[in-house]
């Protein structure tokens, strides 16, 4: 559905207002770390009718709470407030599901028969399945937007080992400039460029092809001069000063504030014709409470004026893999005892070593482990010994007998994750719209494989 900017802006403002009210009402739940479940007795914070509903509930039924739409076979009667929340989530959250019908992108790619389509298996070497899926889908989206905006040059800041750049360059025919401050990553990227280009030349019999350009630069995005940045990119591509030049800014999972700085850079450079970002690590965003001038959230003028704030805990849970957790609830839920084991260990740590509260323990699977064995493995290498008498105490055994409560509390928190992520993305979308930029948000990845699966695109 095509919507004019004024109507879309009004709709986003309303969604942001209503969504932030919901977060405010349930901040007691959203901001409660499961780690502190036993320390702060989180179960008693739940409304009485919630406790009556969830105590004794089969864990597998919790999956229904995390599904985007009601399931036909739901048989459990939830508290009215939970049912109301589910209705509101469907109204205000961005969908996380891939479109059911393919657009004409696939057909267009097949007709064009890009180098990537012809030899996609050659691009998969040493790339994990998750990353492979993301690079392929993101590359296709860049190809479409590049055609639409007549852009042939792309800039990837924080390009790492260049996996995305190689697909964009060798696979989809873009000229790509990679900017990365880690020299070791650049050396690795250049070596992989050479390996892939050699394989492609042998397979496709191409004599020449454009290679990704790698710049070893630390770009201070807070103080960057747009004209100097454009000059640096022009020089990298060897484009003469008087020759018309335009480029796209791309970022596959830029972390925290980086995504916001890239948006600001896009707006300040007339030569930047589009930006495409799939964002992550919202908990690393700076806020006004960090007392810095260029904070990363909120970004839009509307949200700044309204004083919108999301706690660290809220932004952290927005980064969780909901669909993967939902699958565990259906099959491997015994493994979710780890939440209770960690919370019980935290209670002992706080009692005997309060200075170590919220310390990071070793990630430890709990299958076939006693709590004592878990504590030994989780604290190994920390120089921390938990008293055996406390580990074997009646109080701890009682806590652990209610391990399913911890899973249920965690699931209730997780219900709010799509709403919080939507707030962050709505704010960025609104920011671009306020600047008169045509923009949109699309789901481009399978959420089971890639939980951060929304692409934000802006076009001038």
GROMACS .gro file of C-alpha atoms in nm:
model
  460
    1UNK     CA    1   0.000   0.000   0.000
    2UNK     CA    2   0.141   0.337  -0.107
    3UNK     CA    3   0.094   0.613   0.148
    4UNK     CA    4   0.186   0.979   0.119
    5UNK     CA    5   0.452   1.108   0.355
    6UNK     CA    6   0.220   1.325   0.565
    7UNK     CA    7  -0.016   1.036   0.633
    8UNK     CA    8   0.273   0.800   0.706
    9UNK     CA    9   0.435   1.051   0.943
   10UNK     CA   10   0.107   1.094   1.132
   11UNK     CA   11   0.065   0.716   1.157
   12UNK     CA   12   0.419   0.664   1.286
   13UNK     CA   13   0.379   0.938   1.546
   14UNK     CA   14   0.061   0.776   1.675
   15UNK     CA   15   0.224   0.433   1.688
   16UNK     CA   16   0.523   0.574   1.874
   17UNK     CA   17   0.302   0.752   2.128
   18UNK     CA   18   0.084   0.449   2.195
   19UNK     CA   19   0.372   0.201   2.196
   20UNK     CA   20   0.573   0.409   2.444
   21UNK     CA   21   0.269   0.418   2.677
   22UNK     CA   22   0.252   0.039   2.672
   23UNK     CA   23   0.623   0.014   2.750
   24UNK     CA   24   0.578   0.262   3.037
   25UNK     CA   25   0.293   0.062   3.190
   26UNK     CA   26   0.490  -0.264   3.177
   27UNK     CA   27   0.836  -0.127   3.251
   28UNK     CA   28   0.831  -0.323   3.579
   29UNK     CA   29   0.840  -0.640   3.370
   30UNK     CA   30   1.050  -0.524   3.075
   31UNK     CA   31   1.326  -0.386   3.299
   32UNK     CA   32   1.341  -0.694   3.524
   33UNK     CA   33   1.646  -0.905   3.450
   34UNK     CA   34   1.571  -1.277   3.465
   35UNK     CA   35   1.916  -1.303   3.622
   36UNK     CA   36   1.764  -1.142   3.934
   37UNK     CA   37   1.458  -1.370   3.939
   38UNK     CA   38   1.538  -1.520   4.282
   39UNK     CA   39   1.729  -1.222   4.417
   40UNK     CA   40   1.431  -0.988   4.374
   41UNK     CA   41   1.151  -1.250   4.384
   42UNK     CA   42   1.021  -1.155   4.039
   43UNK     CA   43   0.739  -1.409   4.046
   44UNK     CA   44   0.560  -1.211   4.316
   45UNK     CA   45   0.565  -0.903   4.094
   46UNK     CA   46   0.323  -1.063   3.849
   47UNK     CA   47  -0.048  -0.980   3.879
   48UNK     CA   48  -0.239  -1.243   4.078
   49UNK     CA   49  -0.441  -1.363   3.779
   50UNK     CA   50  -0.119  -1.402   3.576
   51UNK     CA   51   0.036  -1.618   3.848
   52UNK     CA   52  -0.278  -1.834   3.868
   53UNK     CA   53  -0.274  -1.874   3.489
   54UNK     CA   54   0.094  -1.952   3.441
   55UNK     CA   55   0.168  -2.162   3.749
   56UNK     CA   56   0.131  -2.520   3.634
   57UNK     CA   57   0.090  -2.426   3.267
   58UNK     CA   58   0.254  -2.661   3.017
   59UNK     CA   59   0.564  -2.475   2.895
   60UNK     CA   60   0.491  -2.570   2.535
   61UNK     CA   61   0.177  -2.354   2.540
   62UNK     CA   62   0.398  -2.045   2.591
   63UNK     CA   63   0.484  -2.056   2.222
   64UNK     CA   64   0.141  -1.911   2.149
   65UNK     CA   65   0.238  -1.591   2.331
   66UNK     CA   66   0.531  -1.533   2.096
   67UNK     CA   67   0.353  -1.609   1.771
   68UNK     CA   68   0.271  -1.305   1.563
   69UNK     CA   69  -0.087  -1.418   1.494
   70UNK     CA   70  -0.326  -1.631   1.703
   71UNK     CA   71  -0.305  -2.001   1.626
   72UNK     CA   72  -0.614  -2.193   1.520
   73UNK     CA   73  -0.551  -2.468   1.774
   74UNK     CA   74  -0.497  -2.249   2.081
   75UNK     CA   75  -0.681  -2.409   2.371
   76UNK     CA   76  -0.558  -2.209   2.669
   77UNK     CA   77  -0.753  -1.915   2.808
   78UNK     CA   78  -0.514  -1.629   2.884
   79UNK     CA   79  -0.582  -1.344   3.129
   80UNK     CA   80  -0.772  -1.058   2.965
   81UNK     CA   81  -0.475  -0.821   3.005
   82UNK     CA   82  -0.251  -1.069   2.820
   83UNK     CA   83  -0.509  -1.105   2.543
   84UNK     CA   84  -0.530  -0.724   2.518
   85UNK     CA   85  -0.151  -0.702   2.489
   86UNK     CA   86  -0.149  -0.952   2.206
   87UNK     CA   87  -0.405  -0.743   2.016
   88UNK     CA   88  -0.197  -0.429   2.071
   89UNK     CA   89   0.122  -0.603   1.958
   90UNK     CA   90  -0.042  -0.703   1.632
   91UNK     CA   91  -0.153  -0.343   1.583
   92UNK     CA   92   0.171  -0.165   1.667
   93UNK     CA   93   0.457  -0.406   1.593
   94UNK     CA   94   0.632  -0.434   1.261
   95UNK     CA   95   0.576  -0.777   1.117
   96UNK     CA   96   0.870  -1.014   1.148
   97UNK     CA   97   0.746  -1.256   0.883
   98UNK     CA   98   0.872  -1.266   0.527
   99UNK     CA   99   0.615  -1.168   0.263
  100UNK     CA  100   0.415  -1.471   0.154
  101UNK     CA  101   0.422  -1.371  -0.212
  102UNK     CA  102   0.744  -1.304  -0.395
  103UNK     CA  103   0.757  -0.974  -0.580
  104UNK     CA  104   0.906  -0.948  -0.927
  105UNK     CA  105   1.259  -0.919  -0.789
  106UNK     CA  106   1.329  -1.289  -0.828
  107UNK     CA  107   1.201  -1.290  -1.185
  108UNK     CA  108   1.401  -0.980  -1.269
  109UNK     CA  109   1.717  -1.134  -1.125
  110UNK     CA  110   1.660  -1.453  -1.322
  111UNK     CA  111   1.607  -1.254  -1.642
  112UNK     CA  112   1.920  -1.046  -1.584
  113UNK     CA  113   2.110  -1.357  -1.478
  114UNK     CA  114   2.352  -1.167  -1.257
  115UNK     CA  115   2.691  -1.321  -1.194
  116UNK     CA  116   2.574  -1.405  -0.844
  117UNK     CA  117   2.271  -1.595  -0.974
  118UNK     CA  118   2.490  -1.784  -1.221
  119UNK     CA  119   2.762  -1.884  -0.974
  120UNK     CA  120   2.619  -1.834  -0.626
  121UNK     CA  121   2.785  -2.149  -0.490
  122UNK     CA  122   3.128  -1.996  -0.548
  123UNK     CA  123   3.040  -1.717  -0.303
  124UNK     CA  124   2.963  -1.958  -0.019
  125UNK     CA  125   3.314  -2.073   0.068
  126UNK     CA  126   3.404  -2.005   0.434
  127UNK     CA  127   3.075  -1.820   0.490
  128UNK     CA  128   2.840  -1.958   0.756
  129UNK     CA  129   2.483  -2.040   0.659
  130UNK     CA  130   2.331  -1.746   0.851
  131UNK     CA  131   2.570  -1.495   0.695
  132UNK     CA  132   2.526  -1.653   0.354
  133UNK     CA  133   2.149  -1.605   0.374
  134UNK     CA  134   2.187  -1.242   0.486
  135UNK     CA  135   2.443  -1.148   0.220
  136UNK     CA  136   2.238  -1.303  -0.060
  137UNK     CA  137   1.911  -1.132   0.035
  138UNK     CA  138   2.074  -0.800   0.122
  139UNK     CA  139   2.267  -0.806  -0.206
  140UNK     CA  140   1.947  -0.862  -0.400
  141UNK     CA  141   1.784  -0.567  -0.225
  142UNK     CA  142   2.084  -0.344  -0.300
  143UNK     CA  143   2.068  -0.455  -0.665
  144UNK     CA  144   1.704  -0.352  -0.685
  145UNK     CA  145   1.757  -0.014  -0.517
  146UNK     CA  146   2.070   0.050  -0.723
  147UNK     CA  147   1.872  -0.002  -1.043
  148UNK     CA  148   1.593   0.220  -0.919
  149UNK     CA  149   1.825   0.509  -0.823
  150UNK     CA  150   2.077   0.454  -1.107
  151UNK     CA  151   2.359   0.399  -0.858
  152UNK     CA  152   2.662   0.187  -0.947
  153UNK     CA  153   2.894   0.281  -0.660
  154UNK     CA  154   2.847   0.161  -0.301
  155UNK     CA  155   3.027   0.250   0.022
  156UNK     CA  156   3.041  -0.002   0.308
  157UNK     CA  157   3.176   0.146   0.634
  158UNK     CA  158   3.295  -0.115   0.883
  159UNK     CA  159   3.326  -0.377   0.610
  160UNK     CA  160   3.522  -0.634   0.811
  161UNK     CA  161   3.656  -0.919   0.595
  162UNK     CA  162   3.454  -0.799   0.296
  163UNK     CA  163   3.207  -1.087   0.258
  164UNK     CA  164   2.925  -0.849   0.169
  165UNK     CA  165   3.146  -0.637  -0.055
  166UNK     CA  166   3.259  -0.936  -0.263
  167UNK     CA  167   2.899  -1.037  -0.330
  168UNK     CA  168   2.798  -0.682  -0.420
  169UNK     CA  169   3.103  -0.633  -0.641
  170UNK     CA  170   3.166  -0.969  -0.808
  171UNK     CA  171   2.810  -1.096  -0.786
  172UNK     CA  172   2.592  -0.792  -0.862
  173UNK     CA  173   2.833  -0.573  -1.057
  174UNK     CA  174   2.862  -0.278  -0.818
  175UNK     CA  175   3.181  -0.082  -0.765
  176UNK     CA  176   3.236  -0.107  -0.390
  177UNK     CA  177   3.453   0.098  -0.154
  178UNK     CA  178   3.513  -0.067   0.183
  179UNK     CA  179   3.621   0.144   0.479
  180UNK     CA  180   3.765  -0.053   0.770
  181UNK     CA  181   3.999   0.057   1.048
  182UNK     CA  182   4.139  -0.289   1.133
  183UNK     CA  183   4.436  -0.350   0.901
  184UNK     CA  184   4.434  -0.726   0.970
  185UNK     CA  185   4.074  -0.750   0.849
  186UNK     CA  186   4.164  -0.558   0.534
  187UNK     CA  187   4.455  -0.792   0.460
  188UNK     CA  188   4.224  -1.091   0.505
  189UNK     CA  189   3.960  -0.927   0.281
  190UNK     CA  190   4.210  -0.865   0.000
  191UNK     CA  191   4.331  -1.224   0.014
  192UNK     CA  192   3.973  -1.352  -0.008
  193UNK     CA  193   3.903  -1.108  -0.293
  194UNK     CA  194   4.185  -1.260  -0.491
  195UNK     CA  195   4.074  -1.616  -0.420
  196UNK     CA  196   3.713  -1.554  -0.525
  197UNK     CA  197   3.798  -1.346  -0.832
  198UNK     CA  198   4.035  -1.623  -0.951
  199UNK     CA  199   3.761  -1.884  -0.916
  200UNK     CA  200   3.513  -1.664  -1.099
  201UNK     CA  201   3.756  -1.596  -1.384
  202UNK     CA  202   3.813  -1.965  -1.428
  203UNK     CA  203   3.441  -2.043  -1.425
  204UNK     CA  204   3.309  -1.747  -1.625
  205UNK     CA  205   3.612  -1.679  -1.846
  206UNK     CA  206   3.612  -1.309  -1.758
  207UNK     CA  207   3.941  -1.141  -1.837
  208UNK     CA  208   3.881  -0.838  -1.616
  209UNK     CA  209   3.648  -0.745  -1.333
  210UNK     CA  210   3.620  -0.469  -1.075
  211UNK     CA  211   3.762  -0.551  -0.734
  212UNK     CA  212   3.640  -0.410  -0.400
  213UNK     CA  213   3.848  -0.110  -0.291
  214UNK     CA  214   3.967  -0.136   0.069
  215UNK     CA  215   4.058   0.177   0.263
  216UNK     CA  216   4.225   0.153   0.600
  217UNK     CA  217   4.058   0.449   0.765
  218UNK     CA  218   3.913   0.529   1.105
  219UNK     CA  219   3.617   0.745   1.016
  220UNK     CA  220   3.511   0.970   1.303
  221UNK     CA  221   3.145   0.989   1.213
  222UNK     CA  222   3.069   1.241   1.488
  223UNK     CA  223   3.307   1.500   1.341
  224UNK     CA  224   3.320   1.397   0.977
  225UNK     CA  225   3.325   1.663   0.706
  226UNK     CA  226   3.083   1.549   0.431
  227UNK     CA  227   3.277   1.716   0.149
  228UNK     CA  228   3.603   1.554   0.263
  229UNK     CA  229   3.429   1.219   0.288
  230UNK     CA  230   3.293   1.247  -0.067
  231UNK     CA  231   3.639   1.348  -0.190
  232UNK     CA  232   3.792   1.047  -0.022
  233UNK     CA  233   3.538   0.816  -0.187
  234UNK     CA  234   3.579   0.989  -0.527
  235UNK     CA  235   3.954   0.944  -0.508
  236UNK     CA  236   3.914   0.580  -0.409
  237UNK     CA  237   3.697   0.515  -0.715
  238UNK     CA  238   3.926   0.733  -0.927
  239UNK     CA  239   3.636   0.955  -1.037
  240UNK     CA  240   3.741   1.296  -1.167
  241UNK     CA  241   3.616   1.601  -0.979
  242UNK     CA  242   3.406   1.735  -1.266
  243UNK     CA  243   3.244   1.399  -1.348
  244UNK     CA  244   2.892   1.344  -1.205
  245UNK     CA  245   2.915   1.104  -0.915
  246UNK     CA  246   2.668   0.938  -0.683
  247UNK     CA  247   2.678   0.643  -0.447
  248UNK     CA  248   2.478   0.437  -0.200
  249UNK     CA  249   2.562   0.381   0.167
  250UNK     CA  250   2.506   0.024   0.284
  251UNK     CA  251   2.538  -0.146   0.619
  252UNK     CA  252   2.462  -0.508   0.708
  253UNK     CA  253   2.414  -0.506   1.086
  254UNK     CA  254   2.591  -0.181   1.182
  255UNK     CA  255   2.615  -0.186   1.559
  256UNK     CA  256   2.458   0.065   1.799
  257UNK     CA  257   2.517   0.431   1.711
  258UNK     CA  258   2.692   0.348   1.383
  259UNK     CA  259   2.359   0.306   1.203
  260UNK     CA  260   2.244   0.650   1.318
  261UNK     CA  261   2.570   0.817   1.216
  262UNK     CA  262   2.543   0.655   0.872
  263UNK     CA  263   2.194   0.801   0.834
  264UNK     CA  264   2.325   1.146   0.923
  265UNK     CA  265   2.613   1.106   0.678
  266UNK     CA  266   2.366   1.004   0.407
  267UNK     CA  267   2.160   1.317   0.468
  268UNK     CA  268   2.463   1.548   0.464
  269UNK     CA  269   2.610   1.418   0.135
  270UNK     CA  270   2.418   1.525  -0.179
  271UNK     CA  271   2.603   1.257  -0.373
  272UNK     CA  272   2.459   0.981  -0.150
  273UNK     CA  273   2.144   0.874  -0.334
  274UNK     CA  274   2.030   0.588  -0.114
  275UNK     CA  275   2.099   0.421   0.217
  276UNK     CA  276   2.013   0.065   0.311
  277UNK     CA  277   2.068  -0.067   0.662
  278UNK     CA  278   1.985  -0.380   0.860
  279UNK     CA  279   2.051  -0.269   1.217
  280UNK     CA  280   2.143  -0.451   1.538
  281UNK     CA  281   2.278  -0.412   1.895
  282UNK     CA  282   2.020  -0.157   2.014
  283UNK     CA  283   2.148  -0.190   2.371
  284UNK     CA  284   2.471  -0.021   2.259
  285UNK     CA  285   2.286   0.295   2.153
  286UNK     CA  286   2.376   0.607   2.345
  287UNK     CA  287   2.086   0.808   2.489
  288UNK     CA  288   2.032   1.153   2.634
  289UNK     CA  289   2.096   1.000   2.976
  290UNK     CA  290   2.454   0.926   2.865
  291UNK     CA  291   2.507   1.304   2.861
  292UNK     CA  292   2.652   1.314   2.511
  293UNK     CA  293   2.550   1.564   2.244
  294UNK     CA  294   2.517   1.320   1.952
  295UNK     CA  295   2.323   1.037   2.115
  296UNK     CA  296   2.189   0.757   1.899
  297UNK     CA  297   1.837   0.727   2.042
  298UNK     CA  298   1.597   0.883   1.987
  299UNK     CA  299   1.679   1.027   1.646
  300UNK     CA  300   1.361   1.190   1.515
  301UNK     CA  301   1.267   1.543   1.619
  302UNK     CA  302   0.924   1.419   1.730
  303UNK     CA  303   1.066   1.159   1.967
  304UNK     CA  304   1.324   1.400   2.106
  305UNK     CA  305   1.055   1.658   2.177
  306UNK     CA  306   0.831   1.400   2.343
  307UNK     CA  307   1.117   1.279   2.564
  308UNK     CA  308   1.098   0.919   2.443
  309UNK     CA  309   1.333   0.691   2.637
  310UNK     CA  310   1.398   0.319   2.639
  311UNK     CA  311   1.601   0.163   2.918
  312UNK     CA  312   1.911  -0.042   2.853
  313UNK     CA  313   1.719  -0.352   2.963
  314UNK     CA  314   1.441  -0.280   2.712
  315UNK     CA  315   1.685  -0.223   2.425
  316UNK     CA  316   1.876  -0.536   2.519
  317UNK     CA  317   1.574  -0.766   2.508
  318UNK     CA  318   1.476  -0.620   2.169
  319UNK     CA  319   1.785  -0.795   2.028
  320UNK     CA  320   1.682  -1.147   2.126
  321UNK     CA  321   1.610  -1.430   1.884
  322UNK     CA  322   1.239  -1.476   1.941
  323UNK     CA  323   1.169  -1.745   1.683
  324UNK     CA  324   1.463  -1.956   1.796
  325UNK     CA  325   1.347  -1.934   2.157
  326UNK     CA  326   0.995  -2.022   2.047
  327UNK     CA  327   1.128  -2.339   1.886
  328UNK     CA  328   1.306  -2.432   2.209
  329UNK     CA  329   0.980  -2.394   2.401
  330UNK     CA  330   0.829  -2.653   2.169
  331UNK     CA  331   1.102  -2.916   2.186
  332UNK     CA  332   1.416  -2.849   2.391
  333UNK     CA  333   1.255  -2.669   2.682
  334UNK     CA  334   1.443  -2.880   2.939
  335UNK     CA  335   1.756  -2.697   2.824
  336UNK     CA  336   1.589  -2.373   2.935
  337UNK     CA  337   1.656  -2.475   3.296
  338UNK     CA  338   1.975  -2.276   3.242
  339UNK     CA  339   1.777  -1.957   3.323
  340UNK     CA  340   1.691  -2.092   3.667
  341UNK     CA  341   2.041  -2.231   3.728
  342UNK     CA  342   2.196  -1.894   3.644
  343UNK     CA  343   1.944  -1.705   3.859
  344UNK     CA  344   2.006  -1.940   4.153
  345UNK     CA  345   2.381  -1.895   4.115
  346UNK     CA  346   2.332  -1.518   4.107
  347UNK     CA  347   2.144  -1.532   4.437
  348UNK     CA  348   2.441  -1.706   4.600
  349UNK     CA  349   2.692  -1.469   4.438
  350UNK     CA  350   2.503  -1.162   4.559
  351UNK     CA  351   2.486  -1.307   4.911
  352UNK     CA  352   2.858  -1.386   4.943
  353UNK     CA  353   3.021  -1.164   4.677
  354UNK     CA  354   2.793  -0.862   4.627
  355UNK     CA  355   3.064  -0.679   4.435
  356UNK     CA  356   3.036  -0.946   4.163
  357UNK     CA  357   2.665  -0.892   4.099
  358UNK     CA  358   2.577  -0.938   3.729
  359UNK     CA  359   2.922  -1.076   3.650
  360UNK     CA  360   2.951  -1.272   3.329
  361UNK     CA  361   2.979  -1.645   3.393
  362UNK     CA  362   3.087  -1.902   3.137
  363UNK     CA  363   2.813  -2.010   2.900
  364UNK     CA  364   2.722  -2.361   3.014
  365UNK     CA  365   2.463  -2.607   2.888
  366UNK     CA  366   2.271  -2.774   3.169
  367UNK     CA  367   2.178  -3.104   3.003
  368UNK     CA  368   2.246  -3.387   3.251
  369UNK     CA  369   2.420  -3.147   3.493
  370UNK     CA  370   2.340  -3.108   3.859
  371UNK     CA  371   2.327  -2.754   3.993
  372UNK     CA  372   2.660  -2.812   4.170
  373UNK     CA  373   2.820  -2.923   3.843
  374UNK     CA  374   2.674  -2.622   3.666
  375UNK     CA  375   2.819  -2.383   3.926
  376UNK     CA  376   3.162  -2.545   3.895
  377UNK     CA  377   3.167  -2.514   3.517
  378UNK     CA  378   3.007  -2.167   3.499
  379UNK     CA  379   3.250  -2.012   3.749
  380UNK     CA  380   3.567  -2.192   3.635
  381UNK     CA  381   3.857  -1.960   3.571
  382UNK     CA  382   3.701  -1.678   3.774
  383UNK     CA  383   3.870  -1.759   4.103
  384UNK     CA  384   3.521  -1.773   4.253
  385UNK     CA  385   3.411  -2.052   4.481
  386UNK     CA  386   3.049  -2.079   4.590
  387UNK     CA  387   2.994  -2.248   4.929
  388UNK     CA  388   2.887  -2.612   4.887
  389UNK     CA  389   2.652  -2.578   5.183
  390UNK     CA  390   2.470  -2.300   5.000
  391UNK     CA  391   2.460  -2.487   4.668
  392UNK     CA  392   2.301  -2.788   4.842
  393UNK     CA  393   2.074  -2.583   5.070
  394UNK     CA  394   1.700  -2.639   5.104
  395UNK     CA  395   1.638  -2.283   4.986
  396UNK     CA  396   1.822  -2.340   4.659
  397UNK     CA  397   1.651  -2.675   4.603
  398UNK     CA  398   1.314  -2.505   4.655
  399UNK     CA  399   1.405  -2.229   4.410
  400UNK     CA  400   1.514  -2.478   4.145
  401UNK     CA  401   1.199  -2.686   4.187
  402UNK     CA  402   1.018  -2.385   4.039
  403UNK     CA  403   1.251  -2.355   3.738
  404UNK     CA  404   0.956  -2.340   3.499
  405UNK     CA  405   0.847  -2.012   3.657
  406UNK     CA  406   1.172  -1.856   3.542
  407UNK     CA  407   1.106  -1.968   3.184
  408UNK     CA  408   0.753  -1.829   3.199
  409UNK     CA  409   0.868  -1.495   3.337
  410UNK     CA  410   1.134  -1.473   3.066
  411UNK     CA  411   0.874  -1.550   2.798
  412UNK     CA  412   0.645  -1.275   2.928
  413UNK     CA  413   0.934  -1.028   2.900
  414UNK     CA  414   1.016  -1.153   2.554
  415UNK     CA  415   0.660  -1.080   2.438
  416UNK     CA  416   0.752  -0.710   2.441
  417UNK     CA  417   1.069  -0.745   2.233
  418UNK     CA  418   0.905  -0.686   1.890
  419UNK     CA  419   0.730  -0.376   2.023
  420UNK     CA  420   1.054  -0.227   2.154
  421UNK     CA  421   1.243  -0.304   1.834
  422UNK     CA  422   0.957  -0.146   1.638
  423UNK     CA  423   0.987   0.172   1.845
  424UNK     CA  424   1.358   0.202   1.761
  425UNK     CA  425   1.295   0.140   1.391
  426UNK     CA  426   0.989   0.368   1.377
  427UNK     CA  427   1.203   0.646   1.524
  428UNK     CA  428   1.466   0.604   1.252
  429UNK     CA  429   1.204   0.579   0.981
  430UNK     CA  430   1.037   0.895   1.107
  431UNK     CA  431   1.374   1.073   1.118
  432UNK     CA  432   1.425   1.013   0.745
  433UNK     CA  433   1.068   1.114   0.665
  434UNK     CA  434   1.110   1.438   0.862
  435UNK     CA  435   1.399   1.522   0.629
  436UNK     CA  436   1.178   1.466   0.323
  437UNK     CA  437   1.341   1.133   0.233
  438UNK     CA  438   1.133   0.862   0.068
  439UNK     CA  439   1.187   0.564   0.296
  440UNK     CA  440   1.049   0.226   0.390
  441UNK     CA  441   1.109  -0.074   0.615
  442UNK     CA  442   1.091  -0.425   0.474
  443UNK     CA  443   1.142  -0.774   0.610
  444UNK     CA  444   1.416  -0.932   0.399
  445UNK     CA  445   1.550  -1.223   0.610
  446UNK     CA  446   1.398  -1.539   0.751
  447UNK     CA  447   1.359  -1.449   1.122
  448UNK     CA  448   1.446  -1.803   1.236
  449UNK     CA  449   1.784  -1.777   1.065
  450UNK     CA  450   1.841  -1.403   1.109
  451UNK     CA  451   1.647  -1.242   1.396
  452UNK     CA  452   1.739  -0.883   1.300
  453UNK     CA  453   1.563  -0.901   0.969
  454UNK     CA  454   1.426  -0.553   0.888
  455UNK     CA  455   1.590  -0.339   0.620
  456UNK     CA  456   1.554   0.039   0.643
  457UNK     CA  457   1.591   0.207   0.303
  458UNK     CA  458   1.603   0.578   0.223
  459UNK     CA  459   1.615   0.727  -0.126
  460UNK     CA  460   1.672   1.084  -0.245
   0.00000   0.00000   0.00000
